[in-house]
Every structure is written in structure tokens, then in C-alpha cells.
CSV table of C-alpha atoms and ligand atoms in Angstrom, one decimal:
chain,number,residue,atom,x,y,z
A,17,UNK,CA,49.3,10.4,5.3
A,18,UNK,CA,50.8,7.7,3.4
A,19,UNK,CA,47.7,5.6,4.7
A,20,UNK,CA,45.3,8.3,3.2
A,21,UNK,CA,47.0,8.4,0.1
A,22,UNK,CA,47.2,4.7,-0.6
A,23,UNK,CA,43.5,4.3,0.2
A,24,UNK,CA,42.6,7.2,-2.5
A,25,UNK,CA,44.7,5.5,-4.9
A,26,UNK,CA,42.4,2.6,-5.0
A,27,UNK,CA,38.9,4.4,-4.5
A,28,UNK,CA,37.0,3.9,-7.7
A,29,UNK,CA,33.4,4.4,-9.1
A,30,UNK,CA,32.1,1.8,-6.1
A,31,UNK,CA,34.2,2.5,-3.2
A,32,UNK,CA,35.5,2.2,-0.5
A,33,UNK,CA,33.2,4.4,1.2
A,34,UNK,CA,34.6,4.4,4.9
A,35,UNK,CA,38.1,3.1,5.9
A,36,UNK,CA,38.4,3.3,9.7
A,37,UNK,CA,41.2,2.7,12.0
A,38,UNK,CA,40.5,1.6,15.6
A,39,UNK,CA,43.0,1.8,18.5
A,40,UNK,CA,42.0,1.5,22.0
A,41,UNK,CA,45.0,2.6,24.2
A,42,UNK,CA,44.3,0.8,27.3
A,43,UNK,CA,44.1,-2.7,26.2
A,44,UNK,CA,46.0,-1.5,22.8
A,45,UNK,CA,43.4,-3.2,20.7
A,46,UNK,CA,44.1,-2.4,16.8
A,47,UNK,CA,41.5,-3.1,14.1
A,48,UNK,CA,40.8,-1.9,10.6
A,49,UNK,CA,37.4,-1.7,9.1
A,50,UNK,CA,36.5,-1.0,5.5
A,51,UNK,CA,32.9,-0.5,4.2
A,52,UNK,CA,33.0,-1.0,0.8
A,53,UNK,CA,29.6,-0.1,-0.9
A,54,UNK,CA,26.2,-0.1,0.8
A,55,UNK,CA,23.9,0.8,-2.2
A,56,UNK,CA,22.3,-2.8,-1.9
A,57,UNK,CA,21.9,-2.5,1.8
A,58,UNK,CA,24.0,-2.6,5.1
A,59,UNK,CA,27.5,-4.1,4.5
A,60,UNK,CA,27.9,-7.9,5.5
A,61,UNK,CA,31.5,-8.9,6.1
A,62,UNK,CA,33.7,-11.1,8.0
A,63,UNK,CA,35.9,-10.1,11.1
A,64,UNK,CA,39.4,-11.5,10.4
A,65,UNK,CA,41.7,-11.9,13.5
A,66,UNK,CA,45.1,-12.1,12.5
A,67,UNK,CA,48.8,-10.7,13.8
A,68,UNK,CA,49.6,-9.7,10.1
A,69,UNK,CA,46.3,-8.5,8.6
A,70,UNK,CA,46.7,-5.3,6.7
A,71,UNK,CA,44.6,-2.3,5.4
A,72,UNK,CA,45.4,-3.2,2.0
A,73,UNK,CA,44.2,-7.0,2.7
A,74,UNK,CA,41.0,-5.7,4.3
A,75,UNK,CA,40.3,-3.4,1.6
A,76,UNK,CA,40.6,-5.9,-0.9
A,77,UNK,CA,38.5,-8.5,0.9
A,78,UNK,CA,35.9,-5.8,1.3
A,79,UNK,CA,35.4,-5.1,-2.1
A,80,UNK,CA,35.4,-9.1,-2.6
A,81,UNK,CA,32.4,-8.9,-0.4
A,82,UNK,CA,30.4,-6.1,-2.4
A,83,UNK,CA,30.8,-8.5,-5.6
A,84,UNK,CA,30.0,-11.6,-3.8
A,85,UNK,CA,26.7,-10.2,-1.9
A,86,UNK,CA,25.4,-8.3,-5.1
A,87,UNK,CA,26.3,-11.6,-7.2
A,88,UNK,CA,24.3,-13.4,-4.8
A,89,UNK,CA,21.3,-11.1,-5.0
A,90,UNK,CA,21.5,-10.5,-1.3
A,91,UNK,CA,20.3,-7.0,0.0
A,92,UNK,CA,23.5,-6.2,1.5
A,93,UNK,CA,26.7,-4.4,0.8
A,94,UNK,CA,30.1,-5.3,1.2
A,95,UNK,CA,32.8,-4.6,4.3
A,96,UNK,CA,35.4,-6.2,6.0
A,97,UNK,CA,37.3,-6.0,9.2
A,98,UNK,CA,40.5,-7.3,10.6
A,99,UNK,CA,41.5,-7.4,14.2
A,100,UNK,CA,45.4,-7.1,14.5
A,101,UNK,CA,46.1,-9.7,17.1
A,102,UNK,CA,46.8,-13.6,17.1
A,103,UNK,CA,43.8,-15.6,18.1
A,104,UNK,CA,45.7,-18.2,19.6
A,105,UNK,CA,47.2,-16.0,22.2
A,106,UNK,CA,45.0,-13.2,23.3
A,107,UNK,CA,42.0,-12.9,25.3
A,108,UNK,CA,39.5,-13.5,22.4
A,109,UNK,CA,36.3,-12.2,24.3
A,110,UNK,CA,37.9,-9.1,25.6
A,111,UNK,CA,39.6,-8.2,22.3
A,112,UNK,CA,36.2,-9.1,20.4
A,113,UNK,CA,34.1,-6.7,22.8
A,114,UNK,CA,36.4,-4.0,22.7
A,115,UNK,CA,36.4,-4.0,18.9
A,116,UNK,CA,32.7,-4.4,18.9
A,117,UNK,CA,32.4,-1.1,21.0
A,118,UNK,CA,34.6,0.8,18.6
A,119,UNK,CA,32.1,-0.1,15.5
A,120,UNK,CA,28.8,0.3,17.5
A,121,UNK,CA,28.0,3.6,16.1
A,122,UNK,CA,28.9,2.0,12.4
A,123,UNK,CA,25.2,0.7,11.6
A,124,UNK,CA,26.0,0.2,8.1
A,125,UNK,CA,28.3,-2.7,9.0
A,126,UNK,CA,27.4,-6.1,10.1
A,127,UNK,CA,30.0,-8.3,11.2
A,128,UNK,CA,30.1,-12.1,10.7
A,129,UNK,CA,33.0,-14.9,11.4
A,130,UNK,CA,36.1,-15.0,9.5
A,131,UNK,CA,39.6,-16.7,9.9
A,132,UNK,CA,40.2,-16.5,13.6
A,133,UNK,CA,36.6,-15.5,14.7
A,134,UNK,CA,33.9,-17.7,15.2
A,135,UNK,CA,30.3,-18.0,16.4
A,136,UNK,CA,31.2,-17.2,20.2
A,137,UNK,CA,33.0,-14.1,18.7
A,138,UNK,CA,30.0,-13.0,16.9
A,139,UNK,CA,27.8,-13.6,19.9
A,140,UNK,CA,29.8,-11.3,21.8
A,141,UNK,CA,29.6,-8.6,19.0
A,142,UNK,CA,25.8,-9.2,19.2
A,143,UNK,CA,25.7,-8.5,22.8
A,144,UNK,CA,27.6,-5.2,22.5
A,145,UNK,CA,26.0,-3.7,19.3
A,146,UNK,CA,22.9,-5.8,18.5
A,147,UNK,CA,24.4,-6.4,15.0
A,148,UNK,CA,25.9,-9.6,13.9
A,149,UNK,CA,25.4,-12.7,11.9
A,150,UNK,CA,26.8,-16.2,12.1
A,151,UNK,CA,25.4,-16.5,15.5
A,152,UNK,CA,25.4,-19.5,17.7
A,153,UNK,CA,22.4,-21.3,17.3
A,154,UNK,CA,21.3,-20.7,20.9
A,155,UNK,CA,20.9,-17.0,19.6
A,156,UNK,CA,18.8,-17.9,16.6
A,157,UNK,CA,21.9,-18.5,14.5
A,158,UNK,CA,22.4,-20.8,11.5
A,159,UNK,CA,25.7,-22.5,12.3
A,160,UNK,CA,27.3,-21.8,9.0
A,161,UNK,CA,30.6,-23.8,9.7
A,162,UNK,CA,29.1,-26.6,11.4
A,163,UNK,CA,26.6,-27.1,8.3
A,164,UNK,CA,29.7,-26.4,5.9
A,165,UNK,CA,27.9,-24.0,3.9
A,166,UNK,CA,30.7,-22.7,1.9
A,167,UNK,CA,32.2,-26.0,1.3
A,168,UNK,CA,28.5,-27.2,0.1
A,169,UNK,CA,28.8,-24.1,-2.1
A,170,UNK,CA,32.1,-25.1,-3.5
A,171,UNK,CA,31.0,-28.5,-4.3
A,172,UNK,CA,27.8,-27.3,-6.0
A,173,UNK,CA,29.8,-24.9,-8.0
A,174,UNK,CA,32.5,-27.6,-9.0
A,175,UNK,CA,29.3,-29.9,-10.2
A,176,UNK,CA,28.7,-27.0,-12.8
A,177,UNK,CA,32.2,-25.9,-13.8
A,178,UNK,CA,33.0,-29.4,-14.3
A,179,UNK,CA,30.7,-29.5,-17.5
A,180,UNK,CA,32.8,-27.0,-19.0
A,181,UNK,CA,36.0,-29.0,-19.2
A,182,UNK,CA,34.3,-32.4,-19.8
A,183,UNK,CA,35.6,-33.6,-16.2
A,184,UNK,CA,34.0,-36.7,-14.7
A,185,UNK,CA,33.7,-36.1,-11.0
A,186,UNK,CA,33.6,-40.0,-10.5
A,187,UNK,CA,37.2,-40.7,-9.8
A,188,UNK,CA,38.8,-37.1,-10.2
A,189,UNK,CA,41.1,-36.3,-8.0
A,190,UNK,CA,41.1,-33.5,-5.4
A,191,UNK,CA,43.7,-31.3,-3.3
A,192,UNK,CA,42.7,-28.9,-0.8
A,193,UNK,CA,44.9,-26.0,0.6
A,194,UNK,CA,43.6,-25.3,4.2
A,195,UNK,CA,41.6,-28.1,6.0
A,196,UNK,CA,39.4,-25.8,8.1
A,197,UNK,CA,35.9,-24.7,8.0
A,198,UNK,CA,35.8,-24.4,4.1
A,199,UNK,CA,38.1,-27.1,3.4
A,200,UNK,CA,36.6,-30.0,5.4
A,201,UNK,CA,33.1,-29.7,4.2
A,202,UNK,CA,34.3,-29.1,0.6
A,203,UNK,CA,36.0,-32.5,0.8
A,204,UNK,CA,33.1,-34.2,2.3
A,205,UNK,CA,30.4,-32.7,-0.3
A,206,UNK,CA,32.9,-33.8,-3.3
A,207,UNK,CA,33.6,-37.1,-1.8
A,208,UNK,CA,29.7,-37.6,-2.2
A,209,UNK,CA,30.2,-36.7,-5.7
A,210,UNK,CA,32.9,-39.5,-6.2
A,211,UNK,CA,35.8,-37.2,-5.9
A,212,UNK,CA,39.0,-38.6,-4.4
A,213,UNK,CA,40.8,-36.3,-2.0
A,214,UNK,CA,44.5,-37.0,-2.5
A,215,UNK,CA,46.2,-34.1,-0.8
A,216,UNK,CA,45.2,-31.8,2.1
A,217,UNK,CA,47.2,-29.2,4.0
A,218,UNK,CA,47.1,-27.1,7.0
A,219,UNK,CA,49.6,-24.5,8.5
A,220,UNK,CA,51.7,-27.5,10.0
A,221,UNK,CA,52.1,-29.4,6.6
A,222,UNK,CA,50.7,-31.6,4.0
A,223,UNK,CA,49.4,-35.1,3.8
A,224,UNK,CA,49.4,-36.9,0.5
A,225,UNK,CA,48.6,-40.4,-0.7
A,226,UNK,CA,47.7,-40.9,-4.4
A,227,UNK,CA,45.4,-43.5,-4.0
A,228,UNK,CA,43.1,-41.1,-1.8
A,229,UNK,CA,42.6,-40.3,1.8
A,230,UNK,CA,39.5,-41.1,4.0
A,231,UNK,CA,37.8,-37.7,4.4
A,232,UNK,CA,35.7,-38.6,7.3
A,233,UNK,CA,39.1,-40.0,9.0
A,234,UNK,CA,41.1,-36.9,8.0
A,235,UNK,CA,38.4,-34.5,9.4
A,236,UNK,CA,38.2,-36.8,12.8
A,237,UNK,CA,42.3,-36.6,12.8
A,238,UNK,CA,42.5,-32.7,12.1
A,239,UNK,CA,39.7,-32.2,14.8
A,240,UNK,CA,41.3,-34.3,17.5
A,241,UNK,CA,44.7,-33.5,16.9
A,242,UNK,CA,44.9,-30.5,15.3
A,243,UNK,CA,46.6,-31.3,12.0
A,244,UNK,CA,46.1,-33.3,8.9
A,245,UNK,CA,50.0,-34.7,9.3
A,246,UNK,CA,48.8,-36.9,12.1
A,247,UNK,CA,46.8,-39.1,9.7
A,248,UNK,CA,48.9,-42.3,9.3
A,249,UNK,CA,48.1,-43.5,5.7
A,250,UNK,CA,49.8,-40.8,3.6
A,251,UNK,CA,53.4,-39.2,3.3
A,252,UNK,CA,53.8,-36.0,5.2
A,253,UNK,CA,54.9,-33.0,3.1
A,254,UNK,CA,55.6,-29.3,3.7
A,255,UNK,CA,52.4,-27.0,3.5
A,256,UNK,CA,53.5,-25.3,0.3
A,257,UNK,CA,54.1,-28.8,-1.5
A,258,UNK,CA,50.4,-29.4,-1.7
A,259,UNK,CA,50.6,-26.8,-4.7
A,260,UNK,CA,52.9,-29.4,-6.5
A,261,UNK,CA,50.7,-32.4,-6.4
A,262,UNK,CA,49.2,-33.3,-9.7
A,263,UNK,CA,45.5,-33.0,-9.3
A,264,UNK,CA,42.1,-32.4,-11.5
A,265,UNK,CA,40.4,-30.1,-8.9
A,266,UNK,CA,42.4,-27.8,-6.6
A,267,UNK,CA,40.7,-26.0,-3.9
A,268,UNK,CA,42.7,-23.3,-2.2
A,269,UNK,CA,40.7,-22.8,1.3
A,270,UNK,CA,43.3,-20.8,3.4
A,271,UNK,CA,45.1,-17.8,3.2
A,272,UNK,CA,45.2,-14.9,0.4
A,273,UNK,CA,47.8,-14.7,-2.4
A,274,UNK,CA,49.4,-18.3,-2.0
A,275,UNK,CA,49.5,-18.3,-5.7
A,276,UNK,CA,51.6,-15.6,-7.5
A,277,UNK,CA,53.3,-14.9,-10.8
A,278,UNK,CA,56.4,-16.4,-8.9
A,279,UNK,CA,55.0,-19.8,-8.3
A,280,UNK,CA,52.0,-20.4,-10.6
A,281,UNK,CA,53.9,-22.7,-12.6
A,282,UNK,CA,54.1,-25.5,-10.2
A,283,UNK,CA,50.2,-25.6,-10.1
A,284,UNK,CA,49.3,-29.1,-12.1
A,285,UNK,CA,45.4,-29.1,-12.2
A,286,UNK,CA,42.5,-28.9,-14.5
A,287,UNK,CA,40.0,-26.9,-12.4
A,288,UNK,CA,40.5,-24.3,-9.5
A,289,UNK,CA,37.4,-23.8,-7.2
A,290,UNK,CA,38.5,-20.9,-5.0
A,291,UNK,CA,37.2,-21.6,-1.5
A,292,UNK,CA,39.2,-18.9,0.1
A,293,UNK,CA,39.2,-15.2,-0.8
A,294,UNK,CA,41.8,-13.9,-3.0
A,295,UNK,CA,43.9,-16.9,-2.8
A,296,UNK,CA,45.5,-16.2,-6.2
A,297,UNK,CA,46.8,-12.8,-7.5
A,298,UNK,CA,44.9,-11.5,-10.2
A,299,UNK,CA,47.9,-11.8,-12.7
A,300,UNK,CA,48.7,-15.5,-11.7
A,301,UNK,CA,44.9,-16.2,-12.3
A,302,UNK,CA,45.4,-15.1,-15.7
A,303,UNK,CA,48.5,-17.2,-16.2
A,304,UNK,CA,46.8,-20.3,-15.0
A,305,UNK,CA,43.8,-19.7,-17.4
A,306,UNK,CA,46.1,-19.4,-20.4
A,307,UNK,CA,47.6,-22.7,-19.4
A,308,UNK,CA,44.1,-24.1,-19.9
A,309,UNK,CA,43.1,-24.3,-16.0
A,310,UNK,CA,39.8,-23.1,-15.2
A,311,UNK,CA,39.3,-21.0,-12.3
A,312,UNK,CA,36.0,-19.9,-10.8
A,313,UNK,CA,36.6,-16.8,-8.9
A,314,UNK,CA,36.5,-16.6,-5.1
A,315,UNK,CA,33.3,-14.2,-4.9
A,316,UNK,CA,31.2,-16.6,-7.1
A,317,UNK,CA,32.4,-19.9,-5.6
A,318,UNK,CA,32.4,-19.3,-2.0
A,319,UNK,CA,29.4,-17.3,-1.4
A,320,UNK,CA,27.8,-20.2,0.6
A,321,UNK,CA,28.6,-18.5,4.0
A,322,UNK,CA,27.4,-15.2,3.5
A,323,UNK,CA,24.3,-16.4,1.7
A,324,UNK,CA,23.5,-18.5,4.9
A,325,UNK,CA,24.4,-15.4,7.1
A,326,UNK,CA,21.8,-13.4,5.0
A,327,UNK,CA,19.1,-15.9,5.5
A,328,UNK,CA,19.8,-16.0,9.2
A,329,UNK,CA,19.9,-12.1,9.4
A,330,UNK,CA,16.3,-12.1,7.6
A,331,UNK,CA,15.0,-14.8,9.8
A,332,UNK,CA,15.1,-17.8,7.6
A,333,UNK,CA,16.0,-21.5,8.0
A,334,UNK,CA,19.1,-23.8,7.5
A,335,UNK,CA,16.9,-25.7,4.8
A,336,UNK,CA,16.2,-22.4,2.9
A,337,UNK,CA,20.0,-21.6,3.2
A,338,UNK,CA,21.3,-24.7,1.6
A,339,UNK,CA,18.6,-24.2,-1.2
A,340,UNK,CA,19.8,-20.9,-2.0
A,341,UNK,CA,23.2,-21.7,-1.9
A,342,UNK,CA,22.7,-24.4,-4.6
A,343,UNK,CA,20.3,-22.4,-6.9
A,344,UNK,CA,22.4,-19.0,-6.6
A,345,UNK,CA,26.1,-20.7,-7.0
A,346,UNK,CA,25.1,-23.0,-9.7
A,347,UNK,CA,23.2,-20.1,-11.8
A,348,UNK,CA,26.1,-17.7,-11.2
A,349,UNK,CA,28.7,-20.2,-12.2
A,350,UNK,CA,26.8,-21.1,-15.4
A,351,UNK,CA,26.3,-17.6,-16.4
A,352,UNK,CA,29.8,-16.7,-16.1
A,353,UNK,CA,31.3,-19.5,-17.7
A,354,UNK,CA,29.1,-19.7,-20.5
A,355,UNK,CA,30.3,-15.9,-21.3
A,356,UNK,CA,34.0,-17.1,-20.6
A,357,UNK,CA,34.1,-19.7,-23.4
A,358,UNK,CA,31.7,-17.7,-25.6
A,359,UNK,CA,33.6,-14.4,-25.4
A,360,UNK,CA,37.1,-15.9,-24.6
A,361,UNK,CA,37.3,-13.6,-21.5
A,362,UNK,CA,39.0,-14.4,-18.4
A,363,UNK,CA,36.7,-15.6,-15.3
A,364,UNK,CA,37.5,-12.8,-12.9
A,365,UNK,CA,36.9,-10.1,-15.8
A,366,UNK,CA,33.9,-11.5,-16.6
A,367,UNK,CA,32.5,-12.1,-13.1
A,368,UNK,CA,33.4,-8.5,-12.1
A,369,UNK,CA,32.0,-6.9,-15.0
A,370,UNK,CA,28.5,-8.5,-14.4
A,371,UNK,CA,28.9,-7.8,-10.3
A,372,UNK,CA,29.8,-4.1,-11.2
A,373,UNK,CA,26.8,-3.5,-13.4
A,374,UNK,CA,24.7,-4.8,-10.8
A,375,UNK,CA,26.3,-2.5,-7.9
A,376,UNK,CA,26.2,0.5,-10.4
A,377,UNK,CA,22.7,-0.2,-10.8
A,378,UNK,CA,21.9,-0.6,-7.2
A,379,UNK,CA,23.7,2.9,-6.5
A,380,UNK,CA,21.2,4.5,-9.3
A,381,UNK,CA,18.6,4.2,-6.5
A,382,UNK,CA,20.5,5.4,-3.5
A,383,UNK,CA,21.7,8.9,-2.1
A,384,UNK,CA,25.4,8.7,-0.3
A,385,UNK,CA,24.4,9.1,3.4
B,16,NAD,P1,39.8,-21.8,9.2
B,16,NAD,O1,40.7,-21.1,10.1
B,16,NAD,O2,38.6,-22.8,9.7
B,16,NAD,O3,40.6,-22.7,8.2
B,16,NAD,C1,42.0,-22.3,7.5
B,16,NAD,C2,42.7,-23.7,7.5
B,16,NAD,O4,43.8,-23.0,6.9
B,16,NAD,C3,43.2,-24.3,8.7
B,16,NAD,O5,43.3,-25.4,8.8
B,16,NAD,C4,44.7,-23.7,8.7
B,16,NAD,O6,45.6,-24.5,9.5
B,16,NAD,C5,44.9,-23.6,7.4
B,16,NAD,N1,46.1,-22.7,6.9
B,16,NAD,C6,46.7,-21.6,7.6
B,16,NAD,N2,47.9,-21.3,7.2
B,16,NAD,C7,48.0,-22.4,6.1
B,16,NAD,C8,49.1,-22.5,5.1
B,16,NAD,N3,49.9,-21.4,5.1
B,16,NAD,N4,49.0,-23.4,4.4
B,16,NAD,C9,48.1,-24.5,4.4
B,16,NAD,N5,46.9,-24.3,5.3
B,16,NAD,C10,47.3,-23.2,6.2
B,16,NAD,O7,39.2,-20.7,8.0
B,16,NAD,P2,38.1,-20.9,7.0
B,16,NAD,O8,36.7,-20.4,7.6
B,16,NAD,O9,38.0,-22.4,6.4
B,16,NAD,O10,38.4,-20.0,6.0
B,16,NAD,C11,39.4,-20.2,5.0
B,16,NAD,C12,39.4,-19.3,3.8
B,16,NAD,O11,38.0,-19.2,3.3
B,16,NAD,C13,39.6,-17.8,4.2
B,16,NAD,O12,40.1,-17.1,3.3
B,16,NAD,C14,38.2,-17.0,4.4
B,16,NAD,O13,37.9,-15.8,4.3
B,16,NAD,C15,37.3,-18.0,3.3
B,16,NAD,N6,36.0,-18.0,3.3
B,16,NAD,C16,35.7,-18.7,4.7
B,16,NAD,C17,34.3,-18.8,4.4
B,16,NAD,C18,33.4,-19.6,5.7
B,16,NAD,O14,32.3,-19.7,5.6
B,16,NAD,N7,34.1,-19.9,6.7
B,16,NAD,C19,33.2,-18.5,3.7
B,16,NAD,C20,34.1,-17.4,2.5
B,16,NAD,C21,35.5,-17.5,2.3
């Protein structure tokens, strides 16, 4: 009863159209699936595997996918799912296959990878349901994490956003919260533009060096030892200390709600490019904007992964995906930031208003089925 009330409390003119809780009693697999809106086409959205994933988190992420997909001009609506399990301790193949059998008949939802799942997980889901994106190369997939699709988009977004605050990328300082599939390539592509990575964190801690960290060396250390804290030429701090490092560009690329009203005052940056989904609460974003920190919202900045997934689904190539990421994210960032500066509005409000209009226009062509 409580769950139902909570869901309908947030239902609006867009969705969510379906909220499904799955429980398989034999293996005790528990999962949440939210199909937010399918006006533009079947919903694409990641499968998150985490012990603490909640219905609220999945609902918010599903809406972010609706906006992200429509903003990127993809023929897809938005959805998301969460498997409540610790990816480090469970039998991932078994859990993922069980989840896949549970969503087999939910044809309007196409799963993709997210935190805690990967290309192999998508291969198992595809084997069970014949629907998944982010597949291994052997199954015709474009390896979006290997090519760093989202990090590439984050870097291209930064390239456009910097013009609005007169920031020279050559020598600009960068901090990255979460040195994973988004954070590592974001560091690499931004380094190619002259940006200097001064701090990076993961779940074990932060590595900091005001003179700069060697990005390729740090990636190698993270991949071979499991943590950035094993990098020798820097100071090791707590994970949360990353936020306090003075920087020009801050890229959150880990968990939701890392910056809230309670801690937003510690951030000392000029530009925030949201690599993660919903990393900053809406109120905190407004507080930061009022302090003169420019934020490009998640569903605009981090669309590189889903653009690649959509290109893969429709039979395109890696090169086509990269071209589309650059052109789409650059165009959207420019359009939104021009409106922000001319209308004195908040970036998220501006981006949501554009995305919402597009969803509502798509809905005019569709009957609910
Ligand atoms: P990932 O699992 O590859 O990397 C996450 C990183 O964050 C890891 O290095 C982990 O150690 C670190 N981390 C976890 N808890 C942390 C904490 N408390 N403090 C600092 N670091 C912490 O995940 P990913 O694919 O890089 O995704 C990161 C975020 O980006 C998620 O919000 C995801 O939804 C979003 N995202 C990912 C993609 C993609 O293409 N992979 C696309 C769009 C959005």
C-alpha cells in the first residue's frame, strides 16, 4: 500500500507508466523495473545491481532516461531497473538470468549495462529475452565502456560549456569522483584537451596531487590494483575529501546524491559536468548555480553511453556512435546554456523544459497500449 501511494504521488503527465517489483522465491532474486515513458519508442535504460538500490532511485533514474533519450533524439523512451544484490558476492550470471526471465514479457523495455552490470550481463539477458544493448563485440555489440563512450561525451560537453565561463581548458584543473567506466575515459579525453587531473576518487579513497596525476598511469593502477589510492605520486585522502579539492572542472561519476544541500558549500569549482546520473540533488544544484558554478545536468552531459547503445541496437558502427555523441551533446549543451544565460534560468529547469516539450509532442502521436 505504501509503495503504491509513493509511486502515484510522483506520477505526472509523462509517467511512470509501469512500476514492477520482481521476486523469485527459489533464489530470492529481488528487482525493481520502472518503464517511465515509451512515446518515442521502446524504453532503453540500464540495469543497476547494488545491495541498496531502491524504488525511488530507479524511478528517478527512469525519468532521467526518458529525458536523456528524447534529448538525444533517439527513437526510445526511458526506463531503468535495479537488482537488489551485491555484484561482488552473488553469482552474477544466475541472478541476471533470473532477472531476465522475469522481464521477458516486458517487451517495451530494452535493458542496458549500469553500475554493477556489464557486457557479459547483457549477453545473458539477450540470451534469455533477445533484447539488450551494450552487448559484447562477439554478439555484434559496440563496447561502449571499452571505447569510453560516456567519458568522450563528457569531454565534448566540457569543450562547449567552457566557452560560457571563459575557461581555458589548457591547464585547467580537473577532479573526478568515481574513477570507473565514466571517470577514466573522461580523464583521458579531457587530458587530450590539455586539462590536468589533480584528484580522483573511488570507493576506497581519493588520490590528490596539485601538480597533476598521470592519467594513463592512474588508469593502469586502478585496473591492476583495484584502487586509485595505490598510485604512489600523490596524497591519499578519504573518498569524501575529493569534493573539497579546489578545482576548475568537477566531474561526479559515481553514485547518486553525493552533493546535497548539506554539503554543497564545500565544492570549490567553476564547472560541473555530471557524468553520473542524479549526482547532485536539485536544490543543491540551484545553490551551486547561485554561487556562480555552472552545471551541465546529467541527462545532457552523460548521453554518450545510451547514444552508443541506440546506434548498436539499430545496426550502426562505433565510428557512427562517436560522431553522433559529439554532434548531439555539443548541440544540446550549446542550446541549453544559451537559454540559461539569456533567460537567467537554472540549467536543469531549462533542460527539463526542452525535454518535456519533446516528450509531450511525441505522446501526441501515440495511444497508450
Ligand atoms: P563503475 O562501476 O564503472 O564506476 C564507478 C566508480 O565509482 C568506481 O570506481 C567505484 O569505486 C566508484 N565509487 C563507488 N562509490 C564511491 C564513492 N562513495 N566515492 C567515490 N567513488 C565511488 O560505474 P560507471 O559505469 O562509471 O557509472 C558511474 C555513474 O555514471 C553511474 O551513476 C552511472 O549510472 C552513470 N552513467 C554511466 C554510463 C556508462 O556509460 N557507463 C552512462 C551514463 C551514466
